[in-house]
PDB file of C-alpha atoms in Angstrom:
ATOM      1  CA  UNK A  13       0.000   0.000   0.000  1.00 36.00           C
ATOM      2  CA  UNK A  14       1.379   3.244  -1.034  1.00 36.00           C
ATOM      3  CA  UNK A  15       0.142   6.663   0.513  1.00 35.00           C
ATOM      4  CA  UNK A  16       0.197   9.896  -1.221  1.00 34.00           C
ATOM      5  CA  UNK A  17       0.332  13.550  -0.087  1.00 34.00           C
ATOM      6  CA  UNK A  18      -2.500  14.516  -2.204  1.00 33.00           C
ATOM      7  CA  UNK A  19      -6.077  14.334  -1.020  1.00 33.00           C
ATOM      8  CA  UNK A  20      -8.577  12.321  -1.686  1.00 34.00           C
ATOM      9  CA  UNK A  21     -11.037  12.848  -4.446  1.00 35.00           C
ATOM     10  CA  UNK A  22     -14.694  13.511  -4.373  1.00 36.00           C
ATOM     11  CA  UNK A  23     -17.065  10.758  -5.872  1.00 35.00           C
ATOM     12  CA  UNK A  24     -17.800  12.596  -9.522  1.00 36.00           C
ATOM     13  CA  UNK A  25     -20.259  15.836  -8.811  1.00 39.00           C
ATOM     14  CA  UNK A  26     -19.218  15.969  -5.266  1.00 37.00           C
ATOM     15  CA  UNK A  27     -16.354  18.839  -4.963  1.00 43.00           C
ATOM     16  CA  UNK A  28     -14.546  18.402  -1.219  1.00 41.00           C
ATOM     17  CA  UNK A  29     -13.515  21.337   0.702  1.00 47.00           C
ATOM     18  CA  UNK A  30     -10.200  21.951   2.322  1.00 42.00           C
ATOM     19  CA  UNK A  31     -10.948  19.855   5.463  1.00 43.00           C
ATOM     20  CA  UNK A  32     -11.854  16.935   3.156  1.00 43.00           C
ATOM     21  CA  UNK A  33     -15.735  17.497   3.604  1.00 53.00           C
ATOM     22  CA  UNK A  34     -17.830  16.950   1.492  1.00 53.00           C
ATOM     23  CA  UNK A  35     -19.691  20.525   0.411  1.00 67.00           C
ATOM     24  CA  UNK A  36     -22.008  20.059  -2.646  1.00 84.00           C
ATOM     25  CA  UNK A  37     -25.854  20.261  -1.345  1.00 85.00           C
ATOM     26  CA  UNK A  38     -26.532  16.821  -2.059  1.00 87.00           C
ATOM     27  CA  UNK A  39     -23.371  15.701  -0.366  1.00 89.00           C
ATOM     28  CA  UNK A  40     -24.113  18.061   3.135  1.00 90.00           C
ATOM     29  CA  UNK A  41     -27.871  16.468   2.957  1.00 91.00           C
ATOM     30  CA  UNK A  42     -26.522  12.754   3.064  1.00 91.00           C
ATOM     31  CA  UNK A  43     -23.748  14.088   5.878  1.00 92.00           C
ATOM     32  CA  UNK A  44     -26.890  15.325   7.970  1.00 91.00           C
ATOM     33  CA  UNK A  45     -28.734  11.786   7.553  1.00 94.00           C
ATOM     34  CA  UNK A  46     -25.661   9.708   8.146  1.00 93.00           C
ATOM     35  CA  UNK A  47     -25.291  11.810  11.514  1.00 94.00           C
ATOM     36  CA  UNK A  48     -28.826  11.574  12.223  1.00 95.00           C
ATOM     37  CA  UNK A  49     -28.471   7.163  11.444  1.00 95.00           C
ATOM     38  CA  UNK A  50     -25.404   7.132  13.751  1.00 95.00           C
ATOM     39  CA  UNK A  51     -26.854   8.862  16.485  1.00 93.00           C
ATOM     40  CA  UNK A  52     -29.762   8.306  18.842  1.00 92.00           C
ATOM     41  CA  UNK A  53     -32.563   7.909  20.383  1.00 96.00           C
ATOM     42  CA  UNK A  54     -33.897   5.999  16.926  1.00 96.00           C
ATOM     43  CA  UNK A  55     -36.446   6.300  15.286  1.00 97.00           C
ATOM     44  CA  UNK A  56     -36.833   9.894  16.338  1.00 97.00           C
ATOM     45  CA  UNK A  57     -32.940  10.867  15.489  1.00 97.00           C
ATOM     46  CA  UNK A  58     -33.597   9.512  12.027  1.00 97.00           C
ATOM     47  CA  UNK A  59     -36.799  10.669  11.522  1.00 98.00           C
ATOM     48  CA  UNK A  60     -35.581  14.059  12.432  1.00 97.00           C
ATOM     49  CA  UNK A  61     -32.340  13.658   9.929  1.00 96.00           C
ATOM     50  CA  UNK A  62     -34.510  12.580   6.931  1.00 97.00           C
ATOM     51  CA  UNK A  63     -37.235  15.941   7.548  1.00 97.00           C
ATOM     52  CA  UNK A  64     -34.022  18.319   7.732  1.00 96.00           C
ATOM     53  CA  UNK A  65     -32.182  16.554   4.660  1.00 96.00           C
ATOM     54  CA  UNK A  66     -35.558  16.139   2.617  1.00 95.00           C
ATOM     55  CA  UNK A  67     -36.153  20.003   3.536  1.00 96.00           C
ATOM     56  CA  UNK A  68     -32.967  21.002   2.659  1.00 94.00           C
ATOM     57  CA  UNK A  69     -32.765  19.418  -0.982  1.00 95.00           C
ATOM     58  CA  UNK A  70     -36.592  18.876  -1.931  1.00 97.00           C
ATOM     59  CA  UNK A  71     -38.586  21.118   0.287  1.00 97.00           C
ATOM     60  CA  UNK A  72     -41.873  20.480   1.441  1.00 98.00           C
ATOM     61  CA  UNK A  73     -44.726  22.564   3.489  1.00 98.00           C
ATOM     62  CA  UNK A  74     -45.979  18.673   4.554  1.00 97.00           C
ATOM     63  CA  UNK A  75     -43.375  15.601   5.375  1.00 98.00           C
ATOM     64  CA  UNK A  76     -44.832  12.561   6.886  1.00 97.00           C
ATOM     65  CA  UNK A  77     -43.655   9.231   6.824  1.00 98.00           C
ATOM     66  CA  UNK A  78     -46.320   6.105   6.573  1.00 97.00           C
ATOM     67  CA  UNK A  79     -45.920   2.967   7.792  1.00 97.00           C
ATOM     68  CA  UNK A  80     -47.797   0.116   6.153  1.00 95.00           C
ATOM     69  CA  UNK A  81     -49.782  -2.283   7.830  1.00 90.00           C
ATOM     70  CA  UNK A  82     -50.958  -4.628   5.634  1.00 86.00           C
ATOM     71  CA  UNK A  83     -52.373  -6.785   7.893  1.00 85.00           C
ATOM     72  CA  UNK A  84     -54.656  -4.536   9.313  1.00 86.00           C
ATOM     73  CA  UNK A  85     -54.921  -2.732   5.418  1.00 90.00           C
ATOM     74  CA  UNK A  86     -53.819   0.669   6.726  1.00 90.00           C
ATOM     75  CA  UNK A  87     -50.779   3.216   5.845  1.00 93.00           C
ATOM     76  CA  UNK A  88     -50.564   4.266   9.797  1.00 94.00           C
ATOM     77  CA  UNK A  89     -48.766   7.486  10.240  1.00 96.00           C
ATOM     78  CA  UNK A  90     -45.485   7.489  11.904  1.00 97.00           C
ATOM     79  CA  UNK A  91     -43.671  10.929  11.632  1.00 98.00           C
ATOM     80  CA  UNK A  92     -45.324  14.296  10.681  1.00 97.00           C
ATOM     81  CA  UNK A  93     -44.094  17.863  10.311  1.00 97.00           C
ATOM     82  CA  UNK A  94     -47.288  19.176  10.558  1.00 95.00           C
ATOM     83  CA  UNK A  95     -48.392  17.081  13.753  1.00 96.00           C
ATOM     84  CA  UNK A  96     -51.393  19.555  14.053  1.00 95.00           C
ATOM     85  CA  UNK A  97     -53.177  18.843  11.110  1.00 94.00           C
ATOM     86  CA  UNK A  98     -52.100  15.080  10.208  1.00 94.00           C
ATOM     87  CA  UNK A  99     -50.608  14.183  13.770  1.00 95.00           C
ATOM     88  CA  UNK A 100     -48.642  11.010  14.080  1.00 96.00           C
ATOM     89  CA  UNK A 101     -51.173   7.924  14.704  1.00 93.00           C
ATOM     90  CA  UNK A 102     -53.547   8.936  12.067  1.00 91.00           C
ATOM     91  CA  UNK A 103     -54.304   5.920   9.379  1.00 90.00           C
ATOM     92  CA  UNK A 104     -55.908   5.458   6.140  1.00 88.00           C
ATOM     93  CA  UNK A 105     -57.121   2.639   4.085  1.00 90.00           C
ATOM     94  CA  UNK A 106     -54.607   0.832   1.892  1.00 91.00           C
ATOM     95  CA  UNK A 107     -56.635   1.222  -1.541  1.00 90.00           C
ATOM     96  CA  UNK A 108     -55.898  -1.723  -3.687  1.00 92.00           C
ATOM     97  CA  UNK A 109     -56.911  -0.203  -7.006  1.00 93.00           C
ATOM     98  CA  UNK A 110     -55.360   3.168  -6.237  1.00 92.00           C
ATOM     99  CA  UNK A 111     -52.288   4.349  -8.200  1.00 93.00           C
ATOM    100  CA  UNK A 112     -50.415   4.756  -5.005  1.00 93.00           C
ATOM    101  CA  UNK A 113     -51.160   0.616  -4.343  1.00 95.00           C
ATOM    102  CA  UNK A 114     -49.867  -0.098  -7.794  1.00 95.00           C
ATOM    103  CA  UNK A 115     -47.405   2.160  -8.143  1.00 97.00           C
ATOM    104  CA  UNK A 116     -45.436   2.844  -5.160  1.00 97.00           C
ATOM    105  CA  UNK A 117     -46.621  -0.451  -2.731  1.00 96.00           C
ATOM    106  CA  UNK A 118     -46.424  -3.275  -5.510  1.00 96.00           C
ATOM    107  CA  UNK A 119     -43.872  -1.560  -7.800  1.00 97.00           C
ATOM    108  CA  UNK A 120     -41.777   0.437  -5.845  1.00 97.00           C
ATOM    109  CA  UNK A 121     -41.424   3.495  -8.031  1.00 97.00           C
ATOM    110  CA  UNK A 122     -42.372   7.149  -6.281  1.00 98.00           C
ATOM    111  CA  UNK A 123     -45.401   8.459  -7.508  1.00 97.00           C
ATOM    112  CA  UNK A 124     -45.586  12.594  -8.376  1.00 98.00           C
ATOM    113  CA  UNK A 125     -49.025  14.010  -8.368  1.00 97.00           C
ATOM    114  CA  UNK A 126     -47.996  17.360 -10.272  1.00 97.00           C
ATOM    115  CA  UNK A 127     -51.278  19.801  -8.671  1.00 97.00           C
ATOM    116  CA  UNK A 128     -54.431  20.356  -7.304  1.00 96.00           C
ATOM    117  CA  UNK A 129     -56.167  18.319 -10.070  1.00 96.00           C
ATOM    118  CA  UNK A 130     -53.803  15.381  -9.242  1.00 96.00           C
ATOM    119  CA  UNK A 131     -54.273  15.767  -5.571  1.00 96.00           C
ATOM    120  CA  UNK A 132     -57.524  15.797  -5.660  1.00 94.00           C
ATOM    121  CA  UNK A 133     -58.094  12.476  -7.843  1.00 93.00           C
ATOM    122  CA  UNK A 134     -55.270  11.033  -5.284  1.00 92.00           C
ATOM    123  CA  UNK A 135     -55.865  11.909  -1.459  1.00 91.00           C
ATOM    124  CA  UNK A 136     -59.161  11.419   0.009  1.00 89.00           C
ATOM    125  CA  UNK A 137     -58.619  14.721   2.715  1.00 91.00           C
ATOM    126  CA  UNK A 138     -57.457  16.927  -0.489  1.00 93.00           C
ATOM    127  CA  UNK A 139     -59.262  19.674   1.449  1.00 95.00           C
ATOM    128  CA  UNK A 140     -56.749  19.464   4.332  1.00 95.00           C
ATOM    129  CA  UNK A 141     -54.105  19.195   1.906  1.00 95.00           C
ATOM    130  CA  UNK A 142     -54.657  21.965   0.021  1.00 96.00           C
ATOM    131  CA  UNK A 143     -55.627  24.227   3.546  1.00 95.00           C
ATOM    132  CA  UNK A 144     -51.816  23.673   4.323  1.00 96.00           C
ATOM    133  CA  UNK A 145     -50.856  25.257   0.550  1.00 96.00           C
ATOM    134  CA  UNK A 146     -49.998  22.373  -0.811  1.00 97.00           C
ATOM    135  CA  UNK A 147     -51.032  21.057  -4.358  1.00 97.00           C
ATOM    136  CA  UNK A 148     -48.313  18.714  -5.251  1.00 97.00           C
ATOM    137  CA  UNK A 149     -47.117  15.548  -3.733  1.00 98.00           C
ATOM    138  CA  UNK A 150     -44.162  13.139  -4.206  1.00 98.00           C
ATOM    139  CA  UNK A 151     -44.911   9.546  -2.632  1.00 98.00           C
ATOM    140  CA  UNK A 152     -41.963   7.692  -2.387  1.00 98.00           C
ATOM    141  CA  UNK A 153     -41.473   4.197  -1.402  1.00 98.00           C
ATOM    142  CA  UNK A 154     -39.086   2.595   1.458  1.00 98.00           C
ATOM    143  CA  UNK A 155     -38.784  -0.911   0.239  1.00 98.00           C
ATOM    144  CA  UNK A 156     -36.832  -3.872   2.279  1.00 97.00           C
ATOM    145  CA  UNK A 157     -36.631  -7.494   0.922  1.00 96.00           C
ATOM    146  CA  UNK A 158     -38.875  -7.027  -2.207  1.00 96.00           C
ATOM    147  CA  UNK A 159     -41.614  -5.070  -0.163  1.00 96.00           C
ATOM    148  CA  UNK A 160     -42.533  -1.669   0.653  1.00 97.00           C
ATOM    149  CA  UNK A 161     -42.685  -1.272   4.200  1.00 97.00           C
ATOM    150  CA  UNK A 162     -43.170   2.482   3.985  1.00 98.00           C
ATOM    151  CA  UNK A 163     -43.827   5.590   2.132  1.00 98.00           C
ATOM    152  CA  UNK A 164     -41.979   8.831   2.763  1.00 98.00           C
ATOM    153  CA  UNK A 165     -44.427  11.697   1.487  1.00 98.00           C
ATOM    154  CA  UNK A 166     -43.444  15.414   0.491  1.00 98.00           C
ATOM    155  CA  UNK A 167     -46.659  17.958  -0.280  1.00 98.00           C
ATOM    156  CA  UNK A 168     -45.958  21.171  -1.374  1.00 97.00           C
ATOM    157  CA  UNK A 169     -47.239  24.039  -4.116  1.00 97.00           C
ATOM    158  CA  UNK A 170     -48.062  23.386  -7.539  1.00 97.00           C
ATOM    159  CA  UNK A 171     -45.642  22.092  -9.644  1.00 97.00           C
ATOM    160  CA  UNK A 172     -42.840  21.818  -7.668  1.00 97.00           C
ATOM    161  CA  UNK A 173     -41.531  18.343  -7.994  1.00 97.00           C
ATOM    162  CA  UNK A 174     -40.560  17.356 -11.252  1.00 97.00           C
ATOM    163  CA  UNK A 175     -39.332  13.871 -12.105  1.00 97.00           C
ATOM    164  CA  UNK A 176     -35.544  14.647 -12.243  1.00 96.00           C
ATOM    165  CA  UNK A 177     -35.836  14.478  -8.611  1.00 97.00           C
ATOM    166  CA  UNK A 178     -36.777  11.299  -8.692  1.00 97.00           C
ATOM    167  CA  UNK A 179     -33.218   8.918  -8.634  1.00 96.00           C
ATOM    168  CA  UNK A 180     -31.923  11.267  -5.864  1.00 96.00           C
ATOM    169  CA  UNK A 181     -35.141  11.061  -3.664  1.00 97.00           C
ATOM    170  CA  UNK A 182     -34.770   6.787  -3.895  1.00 96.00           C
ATOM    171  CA  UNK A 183     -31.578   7.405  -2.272  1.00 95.00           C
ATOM    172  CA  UNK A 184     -33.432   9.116   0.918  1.00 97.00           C
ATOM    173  CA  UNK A 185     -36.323   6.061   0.722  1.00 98.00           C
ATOM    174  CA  UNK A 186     -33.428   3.477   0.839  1.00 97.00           C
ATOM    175  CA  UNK A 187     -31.654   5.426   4.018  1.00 97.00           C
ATOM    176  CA  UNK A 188     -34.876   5.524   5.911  1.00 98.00           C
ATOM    177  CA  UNK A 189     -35.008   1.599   5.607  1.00 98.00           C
ATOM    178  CA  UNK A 190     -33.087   0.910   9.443  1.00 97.00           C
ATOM    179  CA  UNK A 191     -35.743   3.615  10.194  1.00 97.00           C
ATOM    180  CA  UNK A 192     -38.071   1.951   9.465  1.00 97.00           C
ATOM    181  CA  UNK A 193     -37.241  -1.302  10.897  1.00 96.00           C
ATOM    182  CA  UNK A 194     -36.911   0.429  13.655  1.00 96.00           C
ATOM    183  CA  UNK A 195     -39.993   0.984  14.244  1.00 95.00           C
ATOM    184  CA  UNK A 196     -41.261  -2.203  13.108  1.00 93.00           C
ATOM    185  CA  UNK A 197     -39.331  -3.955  15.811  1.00 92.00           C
ATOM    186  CA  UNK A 198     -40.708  -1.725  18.329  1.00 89.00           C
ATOM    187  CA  UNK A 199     -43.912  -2.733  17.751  1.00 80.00           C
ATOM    188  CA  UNK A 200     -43.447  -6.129  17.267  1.00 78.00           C
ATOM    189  CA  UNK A 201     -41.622  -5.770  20.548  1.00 80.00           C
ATOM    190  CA  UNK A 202     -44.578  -4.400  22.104  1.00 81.00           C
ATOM    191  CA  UNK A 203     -47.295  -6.823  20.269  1.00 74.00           C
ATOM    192  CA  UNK A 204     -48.856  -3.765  19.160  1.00 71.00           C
ATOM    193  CA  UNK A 205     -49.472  -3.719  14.890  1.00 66.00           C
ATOM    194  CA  UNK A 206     -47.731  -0.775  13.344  1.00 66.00           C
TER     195      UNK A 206
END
C-alpha cells in the first residue's frame, strides 16, 4: 500500500472542501442523515435527519412518513411535520386499485401528483391538503426485501416536484429503511401492529 500527499477525491459531482468534507448540497444532505443514522434515540434521530435533509434538498410545506400495515390494510402514520393537522397515529385505508397501491406499494417506483387536479383524484382529505398550501405531492417508497414497508411523502405548491428528482429522492427512501425497521421492531416488541 502506497500513501500519497495529495487528497482524496470527491465521488464525480461531489467537490470536497479543504478539510476533506464533502460541500455540494446533495453531499451536506446525506452528511446530515448519516449523523442523524449514527446517532440516537432511533427512530426519532432519524426521523428528524430525513425531515431536515428532505427540507434542505426537496422542500416540502408537509413531510410525513407512513408505515404500512398490511395486515390490518392501513398506511398508519409514523412521523409528521405538521403534527397539528395530520398528527402522528392517524391511518388510512390501503386502496388496492389506487395508483399509489400499484405504483409505489407493488412496484416500488415514487409516484408525483404534479397539482391540485392530481391531488384531488389522489388523497381522500385533499381539502386538508390543500388548507396547508400544498397542491403537489411526491410519494416515495421505502422498500426492504422485495416489499414496501413504507412511504416517505413530500406535499408542497403546484408544480414543484418534477421527475428529475426522482433517482436522488430513492436514495433518501433506501436510508430511511433501518428507520423503518426500527420501528417495526418496536412494535413487534410491544405486540402492538404498526
Amino acid at each position: 500500500m502506497t500513501s500519497s500527499t495529495q487528497p482524496p477525491s470527491a465521488a464525480p459531482g461531489i467537490p470536497l472542501d479543504s478539510t476533506f468534507g464533502a460541500t455540494s448540497a446533495p453531499a451536506r444532505s446525506l452528511a446530515v442523515m448519516a449523523h442523524a443514522l449514527a446517532g440516537g434515540p432511533q427512530p426519532d434521530a432519524g426521523l428528524q435527519g430525513l425531515a431536515a435533509a428532505m427540507s434542505e434538498r426537496f422542500g416540502y410545506r408537509l413531510f410525513t412518513v407512513l408505515i404500512l400495515d398490511r395486515t390490518a390494510g392501513l398506511s398508519r402514520r409514523y412521523f409528521s411535520s405538521h403534527p397539528e393537522a395530520y398528527p402522528p397515529g392517524g391511518a388510512k385505508p390501503i386502496r388496492e386499485d389506487s395508483d399509489f397501491f400499484s405504483r409505489v406499494v407493488q412496484h416500488g417506483q415514487a409516484r408525483i401528483c404534479a397539482d391540485r387536479a392530481a391531488c384531488e383524484c389522489a388523497f381522500p382529505d385533499h381539502e386538508l391538503i390543500r388548507s396547508l398550501g400544498c397542491e403537489s405531492a411526491v410519494n416515495v417508497p421505502v422498500r426492504w426485501n422485495g416489499q414496501t414497508i413504507a412511504s416517505l411523502n413530500l406535499l408542497h405548491q403546484a408544480g414543484w416536484y418534477r421527475p428529475a428528482m426522482l433517482a436522488e429522492l430513492d436514495w433518501y427512501g433506501a436510508l430511511a429503511i433501518p428507520v423503518v425497521q426500527n420501528i417495526l421492531q418496536t412494535f413487534h416488541q410491544q405486540g402492538e401492529q404498526p
